[in-house]
Tab-separated table of C-alpha atoms in Angstrom:
chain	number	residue	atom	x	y	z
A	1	UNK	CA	-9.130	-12.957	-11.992
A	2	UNK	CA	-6.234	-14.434	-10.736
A	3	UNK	CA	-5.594	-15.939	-7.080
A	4	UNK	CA	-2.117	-15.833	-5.460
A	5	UNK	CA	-0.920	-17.433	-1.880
A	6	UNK	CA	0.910	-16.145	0.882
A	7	UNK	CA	2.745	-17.925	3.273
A	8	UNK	CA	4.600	-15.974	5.780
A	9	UNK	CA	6.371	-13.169	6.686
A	10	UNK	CA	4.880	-9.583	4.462
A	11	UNK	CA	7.855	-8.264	2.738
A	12	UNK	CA	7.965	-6.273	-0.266
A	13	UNK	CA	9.398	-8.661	-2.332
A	14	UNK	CA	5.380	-10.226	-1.642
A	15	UNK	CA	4.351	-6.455	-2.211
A	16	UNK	CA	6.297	-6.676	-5.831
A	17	UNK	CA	4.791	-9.842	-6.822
A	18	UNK	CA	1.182	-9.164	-5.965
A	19	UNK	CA	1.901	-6.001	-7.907
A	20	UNK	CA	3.137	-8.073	-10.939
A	21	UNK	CA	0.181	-10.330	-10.021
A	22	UNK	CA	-2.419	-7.625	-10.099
A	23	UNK	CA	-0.782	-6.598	-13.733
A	24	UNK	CA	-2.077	-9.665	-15.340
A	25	UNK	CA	-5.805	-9.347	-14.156
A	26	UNK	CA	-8.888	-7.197	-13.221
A	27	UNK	CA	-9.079	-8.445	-9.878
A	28	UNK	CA	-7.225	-10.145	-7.315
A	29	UNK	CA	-7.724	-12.488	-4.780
A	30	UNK	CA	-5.080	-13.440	-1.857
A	31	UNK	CA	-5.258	-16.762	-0.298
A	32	UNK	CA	-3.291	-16.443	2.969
A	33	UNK	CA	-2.246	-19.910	4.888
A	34	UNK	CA	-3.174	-20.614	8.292
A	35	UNK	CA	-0.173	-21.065	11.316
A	36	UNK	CA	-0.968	-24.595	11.531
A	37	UNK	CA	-0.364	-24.991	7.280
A	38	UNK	CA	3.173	-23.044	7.463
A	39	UNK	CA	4.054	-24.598	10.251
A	40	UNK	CA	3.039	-28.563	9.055
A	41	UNK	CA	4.889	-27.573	5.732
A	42	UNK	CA	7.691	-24.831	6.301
A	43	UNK	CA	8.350	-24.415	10.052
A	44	UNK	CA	7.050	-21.818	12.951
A	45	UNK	CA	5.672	-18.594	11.107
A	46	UNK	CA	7.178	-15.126	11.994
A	47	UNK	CA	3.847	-13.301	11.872
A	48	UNK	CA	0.402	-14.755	13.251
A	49	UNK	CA	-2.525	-15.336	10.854
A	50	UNK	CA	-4.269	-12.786	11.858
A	51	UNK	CA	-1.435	-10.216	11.583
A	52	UNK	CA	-0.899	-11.426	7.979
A	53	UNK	CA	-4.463	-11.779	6.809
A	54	UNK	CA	-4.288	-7.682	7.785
A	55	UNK	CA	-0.990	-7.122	6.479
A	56	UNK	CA	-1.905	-8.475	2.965
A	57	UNK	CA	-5.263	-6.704	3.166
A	58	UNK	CA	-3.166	-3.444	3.377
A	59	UNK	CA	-1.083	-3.929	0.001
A	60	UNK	CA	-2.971	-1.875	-2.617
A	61	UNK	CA	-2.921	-3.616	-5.441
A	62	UNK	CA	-4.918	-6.458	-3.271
A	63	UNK	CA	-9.223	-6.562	-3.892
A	64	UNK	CA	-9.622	-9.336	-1.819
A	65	UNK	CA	-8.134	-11.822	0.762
A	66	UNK	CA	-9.098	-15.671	1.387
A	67	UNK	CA	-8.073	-16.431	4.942
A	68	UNK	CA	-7.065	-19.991	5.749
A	69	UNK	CA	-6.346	-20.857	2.054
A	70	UNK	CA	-5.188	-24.371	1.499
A	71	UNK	CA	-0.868	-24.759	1.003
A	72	UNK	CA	-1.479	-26.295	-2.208
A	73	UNK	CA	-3.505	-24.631	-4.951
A	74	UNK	CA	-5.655	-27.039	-6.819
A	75	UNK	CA	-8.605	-26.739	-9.845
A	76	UNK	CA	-11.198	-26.935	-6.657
A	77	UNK	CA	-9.659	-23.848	-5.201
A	78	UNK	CA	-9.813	-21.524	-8.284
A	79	UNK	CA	-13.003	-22.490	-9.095
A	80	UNK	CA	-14.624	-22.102	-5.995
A	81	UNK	CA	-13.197	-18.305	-6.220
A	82	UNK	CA	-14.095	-18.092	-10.468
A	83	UNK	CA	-10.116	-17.478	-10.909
A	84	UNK	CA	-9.016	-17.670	-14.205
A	85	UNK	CA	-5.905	-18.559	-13.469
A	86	UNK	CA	-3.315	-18.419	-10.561
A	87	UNK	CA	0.103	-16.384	-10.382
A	88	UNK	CA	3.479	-17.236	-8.674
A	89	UNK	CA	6.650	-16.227	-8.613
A	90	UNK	CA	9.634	-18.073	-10.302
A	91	UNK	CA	10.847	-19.605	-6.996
A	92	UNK	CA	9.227	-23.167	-6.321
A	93	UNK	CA	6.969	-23.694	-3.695
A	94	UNK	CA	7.011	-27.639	-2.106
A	95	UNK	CA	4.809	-29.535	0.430
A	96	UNK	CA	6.385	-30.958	3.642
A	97	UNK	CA	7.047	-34.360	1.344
A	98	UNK	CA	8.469	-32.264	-1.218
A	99	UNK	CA	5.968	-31.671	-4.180
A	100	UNK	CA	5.095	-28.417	-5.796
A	101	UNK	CA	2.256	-26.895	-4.474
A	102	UNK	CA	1.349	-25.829	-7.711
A	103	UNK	CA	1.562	-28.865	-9.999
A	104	UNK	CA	-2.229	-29.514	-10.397
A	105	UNK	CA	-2.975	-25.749	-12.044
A	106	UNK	CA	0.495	-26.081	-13.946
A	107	UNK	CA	-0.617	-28.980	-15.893
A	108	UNK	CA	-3.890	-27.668	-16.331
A	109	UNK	CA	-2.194	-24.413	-18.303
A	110	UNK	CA	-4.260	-22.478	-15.147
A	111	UNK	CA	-0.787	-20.806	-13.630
A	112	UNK	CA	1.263	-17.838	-14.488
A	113	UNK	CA	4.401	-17.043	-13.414
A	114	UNK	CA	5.698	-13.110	-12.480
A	115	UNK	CA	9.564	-12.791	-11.484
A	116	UNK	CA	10.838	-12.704	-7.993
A	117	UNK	CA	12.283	-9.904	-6.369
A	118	UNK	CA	16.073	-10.603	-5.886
A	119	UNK	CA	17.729	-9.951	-2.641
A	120	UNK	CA	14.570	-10.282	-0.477
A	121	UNK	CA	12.907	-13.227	1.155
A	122	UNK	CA	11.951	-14.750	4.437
A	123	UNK	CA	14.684	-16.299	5.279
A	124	UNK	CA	17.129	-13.821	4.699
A	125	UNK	CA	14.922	-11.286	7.223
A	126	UNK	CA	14.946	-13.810	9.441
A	127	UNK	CA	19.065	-14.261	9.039
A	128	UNK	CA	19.487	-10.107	9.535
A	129	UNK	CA	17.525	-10.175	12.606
A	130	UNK	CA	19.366	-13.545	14.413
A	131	UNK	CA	22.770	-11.623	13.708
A	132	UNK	CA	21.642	-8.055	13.536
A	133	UNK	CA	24.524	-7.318	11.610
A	134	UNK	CA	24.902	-3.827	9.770
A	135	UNK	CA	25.950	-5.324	6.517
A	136	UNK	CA	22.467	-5.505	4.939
A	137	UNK	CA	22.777	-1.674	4.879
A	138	UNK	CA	25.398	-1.367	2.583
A	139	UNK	CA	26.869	-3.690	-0.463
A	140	UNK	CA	30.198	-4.551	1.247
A	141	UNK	CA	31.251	-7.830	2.082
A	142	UNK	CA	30.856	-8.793	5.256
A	143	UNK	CA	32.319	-11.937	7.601
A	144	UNK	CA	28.956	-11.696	9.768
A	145	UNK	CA	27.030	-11.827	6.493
A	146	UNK	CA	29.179	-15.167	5.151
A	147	UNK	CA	28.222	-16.558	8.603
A	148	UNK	CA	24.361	-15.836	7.894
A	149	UNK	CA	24.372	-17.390	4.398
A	150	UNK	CA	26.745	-20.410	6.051
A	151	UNK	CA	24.076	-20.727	9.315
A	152	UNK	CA	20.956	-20.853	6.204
A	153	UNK	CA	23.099	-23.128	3.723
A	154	UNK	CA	24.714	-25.967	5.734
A	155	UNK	CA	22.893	-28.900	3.726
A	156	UNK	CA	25.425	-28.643	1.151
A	157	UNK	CA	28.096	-26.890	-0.718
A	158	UNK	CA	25.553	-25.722	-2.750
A	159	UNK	CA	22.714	-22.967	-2.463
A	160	UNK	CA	19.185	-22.777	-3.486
A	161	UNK	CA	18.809	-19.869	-5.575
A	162	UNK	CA	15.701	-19.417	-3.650
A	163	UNK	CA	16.888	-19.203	-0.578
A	164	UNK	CA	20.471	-18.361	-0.332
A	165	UNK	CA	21.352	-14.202	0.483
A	166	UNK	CA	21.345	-11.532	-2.629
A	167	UNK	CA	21.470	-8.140	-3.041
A	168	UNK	CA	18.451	-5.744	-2.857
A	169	UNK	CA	19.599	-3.517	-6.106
A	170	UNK	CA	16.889	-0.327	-6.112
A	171	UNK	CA	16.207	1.214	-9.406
A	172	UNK	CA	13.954	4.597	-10.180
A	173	UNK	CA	11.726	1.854	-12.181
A	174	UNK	CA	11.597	0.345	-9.317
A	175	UNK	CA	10.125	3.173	-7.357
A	176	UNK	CA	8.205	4.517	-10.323
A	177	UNK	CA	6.153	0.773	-9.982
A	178	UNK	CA	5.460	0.898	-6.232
A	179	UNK	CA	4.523	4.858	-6.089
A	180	UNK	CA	0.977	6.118	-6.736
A	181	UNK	CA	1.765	9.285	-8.678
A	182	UNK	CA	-0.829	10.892	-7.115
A	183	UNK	CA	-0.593	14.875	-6.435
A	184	UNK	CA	-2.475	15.835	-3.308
A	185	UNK	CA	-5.900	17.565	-4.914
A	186	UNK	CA	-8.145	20.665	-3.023
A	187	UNK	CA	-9.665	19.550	-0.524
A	188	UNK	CA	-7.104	16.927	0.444
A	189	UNK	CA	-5.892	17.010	4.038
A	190	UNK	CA	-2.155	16.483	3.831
A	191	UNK	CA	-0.682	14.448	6.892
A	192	UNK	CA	2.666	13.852	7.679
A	193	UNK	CA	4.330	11.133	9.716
A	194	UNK	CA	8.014	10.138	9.803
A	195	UNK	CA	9.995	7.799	11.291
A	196	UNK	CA	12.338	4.306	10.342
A	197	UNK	CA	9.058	1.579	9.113
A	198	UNK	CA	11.923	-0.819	9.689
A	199	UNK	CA	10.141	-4.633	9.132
A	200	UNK	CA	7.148	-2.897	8.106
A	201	UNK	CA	4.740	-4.966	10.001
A	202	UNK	CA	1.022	-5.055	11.196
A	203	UNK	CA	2.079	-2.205	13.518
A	204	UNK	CA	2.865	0.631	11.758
A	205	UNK	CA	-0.253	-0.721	9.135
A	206	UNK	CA	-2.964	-0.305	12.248
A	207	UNK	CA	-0.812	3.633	12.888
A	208	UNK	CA	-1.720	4.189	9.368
A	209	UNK	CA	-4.534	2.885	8.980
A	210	UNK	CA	-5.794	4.954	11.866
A	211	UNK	CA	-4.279	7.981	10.440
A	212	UNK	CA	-5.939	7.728	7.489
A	213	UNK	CA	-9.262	7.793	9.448
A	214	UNK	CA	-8.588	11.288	10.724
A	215	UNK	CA	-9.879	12.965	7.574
A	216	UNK	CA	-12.166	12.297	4.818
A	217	UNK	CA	-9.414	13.011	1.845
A	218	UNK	CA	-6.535	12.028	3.449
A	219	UNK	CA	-2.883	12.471	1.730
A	220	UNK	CA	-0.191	10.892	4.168
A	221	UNK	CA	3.254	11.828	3.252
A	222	UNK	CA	5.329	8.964	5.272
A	223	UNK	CA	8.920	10.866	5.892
A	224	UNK	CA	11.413	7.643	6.137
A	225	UNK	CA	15.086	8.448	7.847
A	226	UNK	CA	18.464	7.347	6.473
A	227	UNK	CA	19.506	4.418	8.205
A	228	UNK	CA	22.578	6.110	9.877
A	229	UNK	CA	19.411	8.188	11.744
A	230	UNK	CA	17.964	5.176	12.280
A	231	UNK	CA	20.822	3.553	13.811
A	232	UNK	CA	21.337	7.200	16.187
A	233	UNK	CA	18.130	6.530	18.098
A	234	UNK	CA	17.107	2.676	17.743
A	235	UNK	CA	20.951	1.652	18.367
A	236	UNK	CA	22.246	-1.768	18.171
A	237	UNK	CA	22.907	-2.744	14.615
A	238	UNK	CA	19.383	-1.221	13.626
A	239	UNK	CA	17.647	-0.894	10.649
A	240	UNK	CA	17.169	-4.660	9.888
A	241	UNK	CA	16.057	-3.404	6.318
A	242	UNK	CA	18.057	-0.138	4.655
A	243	UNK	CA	16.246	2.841	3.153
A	244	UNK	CA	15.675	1.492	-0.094
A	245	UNK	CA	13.598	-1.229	1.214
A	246	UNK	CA	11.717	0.513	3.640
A	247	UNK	CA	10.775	2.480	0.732
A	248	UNK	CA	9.468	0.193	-1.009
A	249	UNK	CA	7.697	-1.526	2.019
A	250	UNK	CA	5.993	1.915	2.728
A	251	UNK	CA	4.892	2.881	-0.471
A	252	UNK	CA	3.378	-0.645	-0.848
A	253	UNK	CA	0.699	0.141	2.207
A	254	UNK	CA	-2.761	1.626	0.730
A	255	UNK	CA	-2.653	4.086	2.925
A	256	UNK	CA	1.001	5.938	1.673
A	257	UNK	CA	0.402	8.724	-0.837
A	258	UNK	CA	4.181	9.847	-0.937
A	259	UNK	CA	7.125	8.888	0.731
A	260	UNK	CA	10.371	11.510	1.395
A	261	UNK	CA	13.665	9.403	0.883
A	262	UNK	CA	15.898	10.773	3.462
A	263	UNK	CA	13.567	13.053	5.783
A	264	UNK	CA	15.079	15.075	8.403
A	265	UNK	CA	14.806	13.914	11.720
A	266	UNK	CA	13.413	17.427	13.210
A	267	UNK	CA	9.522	18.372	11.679
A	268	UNK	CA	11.382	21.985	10.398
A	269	UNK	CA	9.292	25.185	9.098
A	270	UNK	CA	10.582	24.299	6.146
A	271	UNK	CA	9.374	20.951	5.765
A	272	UNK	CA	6.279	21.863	6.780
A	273	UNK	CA	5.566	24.109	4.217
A	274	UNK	CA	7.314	22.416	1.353
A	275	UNK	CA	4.411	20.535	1.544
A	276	UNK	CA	1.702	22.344	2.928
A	277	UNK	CA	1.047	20.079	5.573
A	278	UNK	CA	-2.216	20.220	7.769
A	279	UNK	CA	-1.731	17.294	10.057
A	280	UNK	CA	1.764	16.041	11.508
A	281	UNK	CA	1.180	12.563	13.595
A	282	UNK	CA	3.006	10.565	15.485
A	283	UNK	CA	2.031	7.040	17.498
A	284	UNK	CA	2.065	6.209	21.135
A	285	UNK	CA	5.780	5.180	20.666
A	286	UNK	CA	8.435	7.251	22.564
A	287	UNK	CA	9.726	10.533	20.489
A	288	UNK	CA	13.496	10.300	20.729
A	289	UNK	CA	15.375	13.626	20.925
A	290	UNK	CA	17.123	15.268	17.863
A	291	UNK	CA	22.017	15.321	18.037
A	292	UNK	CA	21.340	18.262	19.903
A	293	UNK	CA	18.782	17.359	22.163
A	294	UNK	CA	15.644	19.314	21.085
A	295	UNK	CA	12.691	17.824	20.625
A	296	UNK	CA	11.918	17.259	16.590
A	297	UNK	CA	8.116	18.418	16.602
A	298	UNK	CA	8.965	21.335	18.805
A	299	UNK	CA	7.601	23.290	15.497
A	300	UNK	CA	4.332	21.344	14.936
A	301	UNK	CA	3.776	21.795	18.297
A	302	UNK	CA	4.424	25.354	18.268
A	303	UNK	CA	1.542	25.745	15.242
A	304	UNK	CA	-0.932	23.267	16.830
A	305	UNK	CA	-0.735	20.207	14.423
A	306	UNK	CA	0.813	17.800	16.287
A	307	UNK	CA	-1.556	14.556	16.926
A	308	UNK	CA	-1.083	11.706	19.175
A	309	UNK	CA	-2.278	8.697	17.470
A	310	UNK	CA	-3.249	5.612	19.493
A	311	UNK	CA	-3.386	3.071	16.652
A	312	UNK	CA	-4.096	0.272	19.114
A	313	UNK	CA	-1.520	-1.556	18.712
A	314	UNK	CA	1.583	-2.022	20.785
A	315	UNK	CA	3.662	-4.148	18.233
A	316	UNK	CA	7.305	-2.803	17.572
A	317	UNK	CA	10.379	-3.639	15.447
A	318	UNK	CA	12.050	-4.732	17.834
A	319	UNK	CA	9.203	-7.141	19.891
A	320	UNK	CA	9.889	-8.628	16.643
A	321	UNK	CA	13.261	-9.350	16.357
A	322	UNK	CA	12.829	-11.191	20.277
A	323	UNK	CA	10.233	-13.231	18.456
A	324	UNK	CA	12.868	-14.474	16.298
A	325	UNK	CA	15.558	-15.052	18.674
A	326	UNK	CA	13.342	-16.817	21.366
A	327	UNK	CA	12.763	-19.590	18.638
A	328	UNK	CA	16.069	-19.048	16.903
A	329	UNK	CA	16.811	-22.986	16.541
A	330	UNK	CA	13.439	-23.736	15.282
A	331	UNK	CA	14.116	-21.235	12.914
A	332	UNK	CA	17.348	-22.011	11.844
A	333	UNK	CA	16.164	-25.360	11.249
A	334	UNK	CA	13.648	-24.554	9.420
A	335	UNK	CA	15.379	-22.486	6.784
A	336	UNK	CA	18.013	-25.503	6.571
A	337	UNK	CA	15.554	-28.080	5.954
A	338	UNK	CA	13.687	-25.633	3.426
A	339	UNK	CA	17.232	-25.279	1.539
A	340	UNK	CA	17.611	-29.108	1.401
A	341	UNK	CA	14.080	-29.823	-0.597
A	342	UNK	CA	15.040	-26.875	-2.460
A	343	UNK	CA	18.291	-28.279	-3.671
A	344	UNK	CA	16.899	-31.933	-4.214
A	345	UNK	CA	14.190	-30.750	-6.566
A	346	UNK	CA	17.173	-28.566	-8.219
A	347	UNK	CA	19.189	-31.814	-8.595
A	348	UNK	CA	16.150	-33.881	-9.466
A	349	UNK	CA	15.526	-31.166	-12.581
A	350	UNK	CA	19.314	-31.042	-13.292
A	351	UNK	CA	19.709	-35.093	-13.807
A	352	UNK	CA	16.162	-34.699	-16.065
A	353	UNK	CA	17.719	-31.861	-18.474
A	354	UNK	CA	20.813	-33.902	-18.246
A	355	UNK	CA	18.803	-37.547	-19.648
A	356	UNK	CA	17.155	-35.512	-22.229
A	357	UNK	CA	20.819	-33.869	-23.389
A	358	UNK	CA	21.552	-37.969	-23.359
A	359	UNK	CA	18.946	-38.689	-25.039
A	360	UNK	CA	18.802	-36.208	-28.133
A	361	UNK	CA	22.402	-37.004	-28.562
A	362	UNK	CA	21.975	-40.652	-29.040
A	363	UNK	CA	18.861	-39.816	-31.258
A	364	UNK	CA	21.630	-37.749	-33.561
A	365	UNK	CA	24.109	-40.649	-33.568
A	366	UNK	CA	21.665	-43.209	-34.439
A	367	UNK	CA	20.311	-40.736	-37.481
A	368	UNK	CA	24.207	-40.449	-38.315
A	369	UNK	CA	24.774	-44.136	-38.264
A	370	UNK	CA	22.169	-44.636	-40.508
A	371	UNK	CA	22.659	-42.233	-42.930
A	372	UNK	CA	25.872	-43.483	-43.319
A	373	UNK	CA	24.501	-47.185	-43.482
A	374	UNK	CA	22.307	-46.023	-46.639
């Protein structure tokens, strides 16, 4: 039974981890830090505890969730939970004096390690939404994206490989590993919802969530636009995340049975009965009009599907993104100083493999020398 911890902002490079995490066990357990440990350690959280403790509690391959787990995983801690053994990816993880949060259970052969998911990670979110910039949606070079990797990376002409800005490649593997393969079955009440799950955050988990309360055997089909529809309605340089991510995000959620790549903007006949849909919801939110100016469930409406669904929550994309700007310095500063323990303990490992090089070639000259002595 393994037992993994979360630190901050719920991404689906977290979602792919737990999922390798979840691989390597029977059950698993999710510590999830407190604001005042990410904070002492790392720097002002995006998310508040109780938004991630709920956010991590919504990623299916998760059976159980510690709240206020301690930043550094010790013996104590897995025992107290009867964890065999703890997983993490292959970034490092250090304390605010620099130490890896993990070196206890590493030399006690109790830790496992499952690969990190390139192009994704905390503070390259947080970098998208300072700038907004449009170049996360497509693989082209962009100035405004130099600047963001610059603005993260200014402790030195070097990057950690843990922090510095990659690319997101998706692959039908990929997709394959997040979906549930899961054909709706009689009886099933097929619900549809659609719109841009940009951030995919605590709000669109408590719309879900409360979705998937309408019916006993729910199957919720989550329809997710292209980003250039995206970008039509939300405007500014919106979606922070492109359509492969928000894929991912989405099919992540417990409460996703399928996910439509692409989905039209307008609720058509069509669509409808492609998949024989019962149920068509759609939050509190504002509905924003189709190019033309019709309204997009005008044929849900018409049959008597359509559902209003007050999830309860008011959070949004975009109260999200103001989050980020109103504490953009502490933020900024936080990612640099991250960066710069990052690099030492890089530069720290690189001068170790560098004495042992050192050392094993002195060992062969000496062996050498002697031979030759004899």
């Amino acid at each position: 039974m393994p037992i993994w911890s979360l630190y901050d902002m719920v991404h689906y490079g977290h979602s792919n981890q737990l999922r390798q995490a979840k691989a390597r066990g029977d059950y698993l357990i999710v510590g999830v830090h407190t604001d005042s440990e990410i904070a002492k350690h790392k720097g002002p959280p995006v998310f508040t505890q109780e938004e991630r403790y709920k956010m991590v509690r919504a990623i299916k391959w998760v059976d159980e969730v510690v709240e206020g787990a301690p930043y550094v995983t010790t013996l104590e801690t897995l025992n107290k939970y009867n964890c065999d053994f703890c997983v993490h990816g292959d970034d490092i993880t250090l304390t605010v004096d620099g130490k890896d949060t993990y070196e206890e259970v590493k030399k006690s052969g109790r830790y496992r390690e499952c690969k990190r998911t390139q192009g994704v990670s905390t503070t390259d979110l947080v970098g998208r939404m300072l700038l907004l910039t449009k170049a996360h949606h497509s693989n082209i070079d962009s100035s405004d994206y130099q600047q963001h990797t610059d603005n993260f990376g200014t402790v030195s002409i070097s990057h950690s490989p843990w922090t510095g800005v990659s690319q997101f490649l998706q692959t039908s593997q990929k997709i394959i590993q997040f979906a549930s393969g899961q054909e709706p079955q009689p009886g099933d009440t097929i619900i549809y919802v659609a719109g841009g799950f940009d951030l995919f955050h605590i709000g669109h988990v408590d719309f879900l969530e409360a979705v998937h309360k309408l019916s006993e055997k729910p199957y919720i089909i989550v329809g997710l636009h292209f980003d250039q529809e995206v970008n039509r309605y939300k405007g500014k340089n919106y979606p922070i995340m492109n359509v492969h991510e928000r894929t991912l995000s989405v099919l992540a959620c417990r409460y996703v049975s399928e996910v439509v790549i692409g989905a039209p903007f307008a609720v058509t006949k069509d669509l409808l009965d492609h998949f024989k849909v019962d149920l068509v919801c759609h939050g509190k939110t504002e509905i924003y009009p189709d190019k033309d100016g019709s309204d997009p469930y005008v044929e849900p409406r018409r049959k008597g599907i359509l559902r209003t669904v007050d999830s309860g929550n008011s959070l949004t994309t975009d109260a999200i993104v103001q989050r980020i700007i109103k504490n953009r310095l502490l933020f900024e500063a936080r990612n640099q100083k991250k960066e710069a323990k990052e690099i030492a303990v890089i530069q720290a490992m690189k001068r170790q493999e560098e004495e042992k090089t050192k050392e094993k070639a002195e060992a062969v000259r000496r062996t050498v020398h002697n031979d030759k002595l004899k």
